XYZ file of N, CA and C in Angstrom:
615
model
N 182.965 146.015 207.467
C 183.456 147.311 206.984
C 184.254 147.147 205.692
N 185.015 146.090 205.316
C 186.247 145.878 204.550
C 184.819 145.521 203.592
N 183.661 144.459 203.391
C 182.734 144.404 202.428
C 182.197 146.151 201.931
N 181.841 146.358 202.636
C 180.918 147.611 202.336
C 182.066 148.410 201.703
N 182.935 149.075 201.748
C 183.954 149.360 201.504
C 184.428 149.457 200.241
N 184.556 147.835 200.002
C 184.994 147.014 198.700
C 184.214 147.359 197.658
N 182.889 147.140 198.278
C 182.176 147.309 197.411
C 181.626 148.740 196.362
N 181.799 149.613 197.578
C 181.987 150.760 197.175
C 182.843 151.422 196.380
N 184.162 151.159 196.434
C 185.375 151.555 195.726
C 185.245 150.334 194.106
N 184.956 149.380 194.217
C 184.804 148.689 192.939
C 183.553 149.490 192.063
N 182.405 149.383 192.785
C 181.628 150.127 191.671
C 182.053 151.895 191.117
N 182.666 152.632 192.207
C 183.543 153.744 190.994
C 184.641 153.527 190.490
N 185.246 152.569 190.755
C 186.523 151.677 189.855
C 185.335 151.416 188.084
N 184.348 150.773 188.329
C 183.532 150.074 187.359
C 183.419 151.532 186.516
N 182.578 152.241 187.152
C 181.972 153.749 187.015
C 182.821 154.797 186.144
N 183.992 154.546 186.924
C 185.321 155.422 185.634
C 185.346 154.543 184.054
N 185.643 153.111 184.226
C 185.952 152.284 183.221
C 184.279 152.220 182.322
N 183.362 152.747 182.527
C 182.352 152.481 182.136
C 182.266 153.364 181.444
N 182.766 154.549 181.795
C 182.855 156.253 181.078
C 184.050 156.598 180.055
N 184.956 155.110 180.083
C 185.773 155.304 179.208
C 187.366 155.924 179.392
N 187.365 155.692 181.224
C 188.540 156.429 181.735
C 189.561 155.198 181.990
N 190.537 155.956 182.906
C 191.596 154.293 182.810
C 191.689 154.739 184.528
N 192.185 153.719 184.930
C 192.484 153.760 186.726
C 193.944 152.799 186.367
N 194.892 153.298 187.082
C 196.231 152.805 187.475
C 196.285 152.119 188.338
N 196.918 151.072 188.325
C 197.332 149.677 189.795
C 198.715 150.275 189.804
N 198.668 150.335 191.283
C 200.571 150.931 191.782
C 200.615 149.730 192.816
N 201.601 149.320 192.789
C 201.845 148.219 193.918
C 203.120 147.586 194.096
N 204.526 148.572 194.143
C 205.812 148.354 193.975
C 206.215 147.461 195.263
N 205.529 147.064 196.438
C 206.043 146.210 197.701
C 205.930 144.619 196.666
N 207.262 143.971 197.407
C 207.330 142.713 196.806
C 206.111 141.774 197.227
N 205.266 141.555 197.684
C 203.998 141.381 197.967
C 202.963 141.682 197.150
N 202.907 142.804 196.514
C 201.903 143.263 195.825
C 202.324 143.389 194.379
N 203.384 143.270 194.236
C 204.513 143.278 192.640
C 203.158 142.301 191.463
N 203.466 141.519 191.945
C 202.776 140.338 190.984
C 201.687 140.093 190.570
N 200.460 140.666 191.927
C 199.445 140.645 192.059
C 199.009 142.083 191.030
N 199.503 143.165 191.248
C 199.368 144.367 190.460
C 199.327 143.822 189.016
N 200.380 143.195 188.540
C 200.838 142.894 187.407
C 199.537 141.998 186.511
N 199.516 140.948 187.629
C 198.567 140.020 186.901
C 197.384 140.377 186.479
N 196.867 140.977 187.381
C 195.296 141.755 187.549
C 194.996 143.245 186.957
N 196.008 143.736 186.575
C 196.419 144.875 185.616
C 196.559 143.907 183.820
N 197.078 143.504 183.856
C 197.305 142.984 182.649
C 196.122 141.935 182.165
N 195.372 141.849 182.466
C 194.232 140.899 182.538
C 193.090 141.568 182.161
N 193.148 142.919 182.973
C 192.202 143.893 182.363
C 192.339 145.296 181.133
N 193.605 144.992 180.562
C 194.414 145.792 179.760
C 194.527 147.148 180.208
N 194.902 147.280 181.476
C 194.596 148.688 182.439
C 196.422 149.012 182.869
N 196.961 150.221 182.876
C 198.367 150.644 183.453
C 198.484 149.963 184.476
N 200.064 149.805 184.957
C 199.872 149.789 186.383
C 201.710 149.975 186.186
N 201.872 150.133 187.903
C 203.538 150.258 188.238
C 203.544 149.672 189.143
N 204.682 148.831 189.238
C 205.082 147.388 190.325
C 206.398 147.460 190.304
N 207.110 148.034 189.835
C 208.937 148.086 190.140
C 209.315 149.473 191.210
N 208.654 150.669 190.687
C 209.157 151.915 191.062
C 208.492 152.871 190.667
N 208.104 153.728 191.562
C 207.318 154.879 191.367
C 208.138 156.165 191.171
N 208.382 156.472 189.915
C 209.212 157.635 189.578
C 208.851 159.128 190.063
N 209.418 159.464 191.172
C 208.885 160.879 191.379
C 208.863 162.056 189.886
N 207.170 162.620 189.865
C 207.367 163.217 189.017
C 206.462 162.240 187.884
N 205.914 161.366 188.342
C 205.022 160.317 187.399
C 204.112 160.840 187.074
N 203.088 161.960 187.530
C 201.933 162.549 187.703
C 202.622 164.396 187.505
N 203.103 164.981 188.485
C 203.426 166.130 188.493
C 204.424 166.840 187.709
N 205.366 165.629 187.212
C 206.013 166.312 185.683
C 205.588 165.185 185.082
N 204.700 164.787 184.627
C 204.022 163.982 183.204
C 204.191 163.763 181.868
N 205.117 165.208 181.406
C 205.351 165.576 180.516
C 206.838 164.744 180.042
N 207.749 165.018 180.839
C 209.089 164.805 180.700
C 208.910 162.933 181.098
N 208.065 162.316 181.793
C 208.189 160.741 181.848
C 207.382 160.430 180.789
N 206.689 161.121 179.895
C 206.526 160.892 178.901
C 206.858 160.912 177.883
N 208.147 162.008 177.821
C 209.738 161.691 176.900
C 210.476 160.955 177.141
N 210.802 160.270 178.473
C 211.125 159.334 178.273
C 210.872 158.017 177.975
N 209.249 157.850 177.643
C 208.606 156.582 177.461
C 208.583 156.533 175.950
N 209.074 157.814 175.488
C 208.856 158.207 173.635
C 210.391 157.574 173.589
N 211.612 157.892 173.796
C 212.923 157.648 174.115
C 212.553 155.898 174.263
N 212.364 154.780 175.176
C 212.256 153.673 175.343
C 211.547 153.219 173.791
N 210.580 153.673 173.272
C 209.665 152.928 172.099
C 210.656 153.121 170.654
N 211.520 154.229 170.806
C 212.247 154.829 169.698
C 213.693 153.702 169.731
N 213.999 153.407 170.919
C 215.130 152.210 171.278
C 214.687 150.728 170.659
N 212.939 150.293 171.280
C 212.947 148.922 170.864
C 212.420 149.102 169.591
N 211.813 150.441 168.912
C 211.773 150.470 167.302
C 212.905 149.952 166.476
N 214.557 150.805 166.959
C 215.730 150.321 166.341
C 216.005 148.969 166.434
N 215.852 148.103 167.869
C 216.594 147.304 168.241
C 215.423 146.070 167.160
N 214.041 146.056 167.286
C 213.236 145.729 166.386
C 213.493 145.682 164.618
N 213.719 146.680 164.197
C 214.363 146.935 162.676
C 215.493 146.592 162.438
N 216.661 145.834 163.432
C 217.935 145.507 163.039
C 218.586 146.501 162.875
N 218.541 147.949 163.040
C 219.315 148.578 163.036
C 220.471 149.010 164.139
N 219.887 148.580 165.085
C 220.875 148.865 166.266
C 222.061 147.823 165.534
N 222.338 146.486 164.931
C 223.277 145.902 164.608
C 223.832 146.501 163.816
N 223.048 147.241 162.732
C 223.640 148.088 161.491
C 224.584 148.649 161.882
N 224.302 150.079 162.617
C 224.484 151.454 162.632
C 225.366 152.094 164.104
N 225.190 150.671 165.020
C 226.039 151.256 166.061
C 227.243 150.154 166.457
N 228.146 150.383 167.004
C 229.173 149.342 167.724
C 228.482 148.509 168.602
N 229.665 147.599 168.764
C 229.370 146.302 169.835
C 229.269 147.465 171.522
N 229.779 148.169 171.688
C 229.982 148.626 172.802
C 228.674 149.739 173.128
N 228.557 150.178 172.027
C 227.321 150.976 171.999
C 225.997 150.382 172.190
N 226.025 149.211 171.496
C 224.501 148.212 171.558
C 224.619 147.890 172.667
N 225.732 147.310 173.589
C 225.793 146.979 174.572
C 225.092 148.078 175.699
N 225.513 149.456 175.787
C 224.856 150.226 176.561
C 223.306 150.277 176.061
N 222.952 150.532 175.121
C 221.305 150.961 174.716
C 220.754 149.841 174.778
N 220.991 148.202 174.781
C 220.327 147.349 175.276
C 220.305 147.266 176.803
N 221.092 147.883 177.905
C 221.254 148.099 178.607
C 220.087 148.884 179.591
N 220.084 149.688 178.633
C 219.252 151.180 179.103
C 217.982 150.459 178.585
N 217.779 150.550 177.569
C 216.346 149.151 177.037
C 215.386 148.188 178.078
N 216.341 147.720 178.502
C 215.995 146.855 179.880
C 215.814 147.134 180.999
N 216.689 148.410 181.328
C 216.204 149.440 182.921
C 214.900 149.960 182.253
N 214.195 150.768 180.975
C 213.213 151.234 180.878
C 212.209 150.346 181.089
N 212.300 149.016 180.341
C 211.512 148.394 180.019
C 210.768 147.766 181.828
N 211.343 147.630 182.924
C 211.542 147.347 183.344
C 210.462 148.694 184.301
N 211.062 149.674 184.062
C 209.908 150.331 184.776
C 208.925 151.293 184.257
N 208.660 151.062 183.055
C 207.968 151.799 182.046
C 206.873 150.593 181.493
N 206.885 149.242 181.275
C 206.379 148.050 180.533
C 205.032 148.436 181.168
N 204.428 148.580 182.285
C 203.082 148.644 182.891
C 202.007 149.532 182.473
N 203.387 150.839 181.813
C 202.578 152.237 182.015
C 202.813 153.001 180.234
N 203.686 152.170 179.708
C 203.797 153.002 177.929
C 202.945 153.189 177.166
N 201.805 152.664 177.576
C 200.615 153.049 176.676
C 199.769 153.868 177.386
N 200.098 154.398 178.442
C 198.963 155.486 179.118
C 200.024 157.450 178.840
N 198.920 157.156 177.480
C 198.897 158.834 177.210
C 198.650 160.191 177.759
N 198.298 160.265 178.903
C 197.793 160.995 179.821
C 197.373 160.680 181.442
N 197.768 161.429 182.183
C 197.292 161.271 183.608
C 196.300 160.478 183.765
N 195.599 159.052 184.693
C 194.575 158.646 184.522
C 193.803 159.357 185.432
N 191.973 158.484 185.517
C 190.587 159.492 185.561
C 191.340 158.501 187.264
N 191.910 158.248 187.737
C 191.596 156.913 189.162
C 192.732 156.579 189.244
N 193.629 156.030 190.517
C 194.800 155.078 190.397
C 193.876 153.956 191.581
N 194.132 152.982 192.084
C 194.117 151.883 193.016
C 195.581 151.616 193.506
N 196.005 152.122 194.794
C 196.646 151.728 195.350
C 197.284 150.333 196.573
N 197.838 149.480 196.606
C 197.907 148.407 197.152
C 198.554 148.985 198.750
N 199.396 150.108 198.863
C 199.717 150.371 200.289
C 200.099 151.193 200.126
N 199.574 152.224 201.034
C 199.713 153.687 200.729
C 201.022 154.095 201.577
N 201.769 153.371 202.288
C 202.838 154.062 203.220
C 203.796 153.322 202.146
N 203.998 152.302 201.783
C 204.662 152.301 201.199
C 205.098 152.875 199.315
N 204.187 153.383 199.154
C 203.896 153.922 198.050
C 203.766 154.785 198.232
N 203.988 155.943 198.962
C 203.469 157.621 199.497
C 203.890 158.536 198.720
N 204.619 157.915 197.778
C 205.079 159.179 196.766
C 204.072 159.883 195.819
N 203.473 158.176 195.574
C 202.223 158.199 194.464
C 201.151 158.253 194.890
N 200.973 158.418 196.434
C 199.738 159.151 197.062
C 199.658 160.634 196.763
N 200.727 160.972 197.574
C 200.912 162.625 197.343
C 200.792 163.303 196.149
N 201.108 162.483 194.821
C 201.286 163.056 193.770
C 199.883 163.025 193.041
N 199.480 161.802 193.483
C 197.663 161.640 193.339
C 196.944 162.805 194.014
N 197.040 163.152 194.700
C 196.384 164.087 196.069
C 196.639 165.207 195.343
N 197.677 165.644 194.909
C 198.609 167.271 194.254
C 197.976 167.402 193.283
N 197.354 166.107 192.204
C 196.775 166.359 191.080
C 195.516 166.181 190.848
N 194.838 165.748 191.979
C 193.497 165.749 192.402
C 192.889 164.310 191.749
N 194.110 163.272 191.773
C 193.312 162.127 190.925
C 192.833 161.053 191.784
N 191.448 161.190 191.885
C 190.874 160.152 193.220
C 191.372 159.008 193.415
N 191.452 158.375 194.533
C 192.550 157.108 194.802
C 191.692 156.424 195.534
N 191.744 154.930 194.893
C 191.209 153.730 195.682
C 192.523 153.138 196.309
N 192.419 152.839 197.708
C 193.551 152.095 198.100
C 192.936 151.148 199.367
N 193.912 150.268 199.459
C 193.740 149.503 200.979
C 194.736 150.445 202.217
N 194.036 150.086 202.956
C 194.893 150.996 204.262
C 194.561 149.746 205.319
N 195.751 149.446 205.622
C 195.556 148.877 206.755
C 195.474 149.309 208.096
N 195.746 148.743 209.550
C 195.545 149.631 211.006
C 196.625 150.837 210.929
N 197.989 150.459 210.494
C 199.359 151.663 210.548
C 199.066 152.614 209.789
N 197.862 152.787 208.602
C 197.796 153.697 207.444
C 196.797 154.523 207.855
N 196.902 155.824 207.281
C 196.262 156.957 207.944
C 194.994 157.392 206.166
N 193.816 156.964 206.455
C 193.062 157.147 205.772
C 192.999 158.681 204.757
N 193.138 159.831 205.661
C 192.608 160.693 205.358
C 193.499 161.507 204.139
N 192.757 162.191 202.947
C 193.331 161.592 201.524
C 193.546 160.849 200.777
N 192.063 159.452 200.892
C 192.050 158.472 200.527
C 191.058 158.705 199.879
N 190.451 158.754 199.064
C 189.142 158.995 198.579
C 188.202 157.614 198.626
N 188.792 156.559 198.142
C 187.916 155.169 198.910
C 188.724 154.041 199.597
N 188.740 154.329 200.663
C 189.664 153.617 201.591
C 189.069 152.197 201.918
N 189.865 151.365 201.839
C 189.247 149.509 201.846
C 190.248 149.036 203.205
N 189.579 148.804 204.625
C 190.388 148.113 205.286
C 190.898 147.101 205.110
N 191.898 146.864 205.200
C 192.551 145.460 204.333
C 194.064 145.555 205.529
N 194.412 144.036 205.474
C 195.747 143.499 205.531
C 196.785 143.871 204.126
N 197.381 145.020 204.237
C 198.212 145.329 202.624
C 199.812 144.616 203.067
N 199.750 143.746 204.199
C 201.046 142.800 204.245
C 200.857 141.356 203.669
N 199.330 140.930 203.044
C 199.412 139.721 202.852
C 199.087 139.495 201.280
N 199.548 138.536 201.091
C 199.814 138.663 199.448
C 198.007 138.050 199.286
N 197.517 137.413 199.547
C 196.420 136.613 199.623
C 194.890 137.662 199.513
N 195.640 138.685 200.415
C 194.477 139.829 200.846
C 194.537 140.913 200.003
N 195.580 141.227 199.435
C 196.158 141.887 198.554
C 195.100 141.313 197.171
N 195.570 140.431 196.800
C 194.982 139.812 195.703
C 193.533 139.484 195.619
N 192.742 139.466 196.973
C 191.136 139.196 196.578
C 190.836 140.483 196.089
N 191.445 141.613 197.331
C 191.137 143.251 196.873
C 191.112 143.684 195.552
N 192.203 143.369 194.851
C 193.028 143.884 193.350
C 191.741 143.426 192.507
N 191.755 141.863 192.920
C 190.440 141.132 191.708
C 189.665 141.822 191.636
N 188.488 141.846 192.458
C 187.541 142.409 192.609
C 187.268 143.708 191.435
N 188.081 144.410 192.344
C 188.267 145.789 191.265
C 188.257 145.648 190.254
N 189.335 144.911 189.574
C 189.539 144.691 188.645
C 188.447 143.665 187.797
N 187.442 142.932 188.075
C 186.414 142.369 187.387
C 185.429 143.627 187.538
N 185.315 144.039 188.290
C 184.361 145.756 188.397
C 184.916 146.052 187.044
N 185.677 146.766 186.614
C 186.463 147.302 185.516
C 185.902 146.258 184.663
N 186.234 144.978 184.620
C 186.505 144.127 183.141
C 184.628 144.499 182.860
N 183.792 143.962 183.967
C 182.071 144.169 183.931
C 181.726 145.365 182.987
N 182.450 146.470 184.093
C 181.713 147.850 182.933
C 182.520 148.177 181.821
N 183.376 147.807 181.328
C 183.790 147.948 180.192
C 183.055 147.312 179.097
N 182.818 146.027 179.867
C 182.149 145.117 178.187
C 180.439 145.681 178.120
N 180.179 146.108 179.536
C 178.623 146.606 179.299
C 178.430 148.119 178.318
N 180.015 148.547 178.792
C 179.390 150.092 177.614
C 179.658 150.158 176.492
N 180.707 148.634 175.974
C 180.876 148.094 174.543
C 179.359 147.691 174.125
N 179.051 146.854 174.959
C 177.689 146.327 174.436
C 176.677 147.963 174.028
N 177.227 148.531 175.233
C 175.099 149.253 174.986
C 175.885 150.105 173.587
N 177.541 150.481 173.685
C 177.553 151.173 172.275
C 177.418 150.622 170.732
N 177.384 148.926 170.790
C 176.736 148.425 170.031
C 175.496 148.090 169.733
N 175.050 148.014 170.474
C 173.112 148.349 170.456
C 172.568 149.419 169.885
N 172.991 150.583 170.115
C 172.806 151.945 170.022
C 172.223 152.182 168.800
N 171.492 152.753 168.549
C 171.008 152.916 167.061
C 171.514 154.048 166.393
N 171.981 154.086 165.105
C 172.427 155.213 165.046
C 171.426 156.127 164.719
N 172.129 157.710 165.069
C 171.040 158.390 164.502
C 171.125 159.342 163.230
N 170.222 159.648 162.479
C 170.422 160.044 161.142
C 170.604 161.182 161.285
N 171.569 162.161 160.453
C 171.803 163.299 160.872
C 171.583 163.714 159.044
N 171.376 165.371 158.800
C 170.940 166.094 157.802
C 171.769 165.690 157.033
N 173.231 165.451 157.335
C 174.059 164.919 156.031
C 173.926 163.780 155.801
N 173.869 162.399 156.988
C 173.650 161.381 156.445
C 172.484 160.683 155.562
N 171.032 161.467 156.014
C 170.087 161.155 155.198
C 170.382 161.992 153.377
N 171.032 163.126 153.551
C 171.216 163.644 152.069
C 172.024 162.513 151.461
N 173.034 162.202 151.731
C 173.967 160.622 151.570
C 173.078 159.733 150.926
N 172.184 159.257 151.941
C 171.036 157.969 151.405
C 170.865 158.546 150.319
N 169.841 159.606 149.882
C 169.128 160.171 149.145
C 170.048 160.346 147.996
């Protein structure tokens, strides 16, 4: 069941990334922290492993002022101006605050918009970012183990989500699904021939 399963949820994991969408890794249990991280970052795909900010999905808007707020901090702190222009006591707080963002924002600052998918590593413990997935209608791959209640799962993978080991074959998988159809729809869009359109042939001409 956990094969068939797998397999299923990787090829529309592949299927989104093939179309040019992004899928999110959430996996804030210290178990799944690392594994999210590695296998997210490997495939240049979001993910969250510290803390799931209520309001990540359903106010989108406003955690996305604050991810504008974090880039506008390490812009200054980057340009030397934070030494310029503010006190010792002041740098002290905004490097401060720098490091709480960075900290739970680093996974996710480059995702401009709600993604097409998230992949979840354990849905009870992560239930915030189920619900908020579910509220916004964004299909969810997750593992559910025997204690987890499937229904509102859109591809549910029986899995052990207490073992770091089981955790991590799951995550891969997916995540080479993703790396596969990405480079295949690079390829076929380099193959592609272009086609001549009324202005470009007047151009030649």
């Amino acid at each position: 069941k956990t094969r068939k399963a797998l397999t299923k949820a990787a090829e529309f994991a592949g299927s989104i990334a093939q179309a040019g969408g992004t899928i999110l890794f959430i996996g804030t249990k210290r178990q799944a922290r690392g594994v999210i991280q590695k296998n997210a970052e490997e495939i240049n795909s979001p993910y969250i492993n510290v803390r799931w900010l209520g309001g990540t999905f359903t106010n989108f808007k406003t955690i996305q002022k604050t991810v504008r707020k974090l880039e506008k901090l390490q812009e200054l702190k980057a340009s030397g101006q934070l030494e310029i222009r503010y006190t010792k006591k002041e740098r002290l707080l905004m490097e401060r605050e720098i490091e709480k963002l960075e900290k739970l924002f680093a996974g996710m600052k480059d995702m401009k918009r709600i993604p097409q998918a998230v992949f979840i590593a354990d849905i009870n413990y992560d239930d915030i970012a189920l619900a908020e997935a579910r509220k916004m209608k964004v299909p969810i791959i997750a593992l559910v183990d025997t204690n987890s209640n499937p229904e509102g799962v859109d591809y549910p993978i029986p899995c052990n989500d207490d073992a770091s080991q089981a955790i991590e074959l799951v995550t891969s998988i997916v995540a080479e699904s993703i790396r596969e159809k990405r480079a295949m729809a690079v390829t076929a869009s380099a193959t592609t021939p272009a086609v001549n359109t009324p202005q470009s042939v007047a151009k030649a001409a």
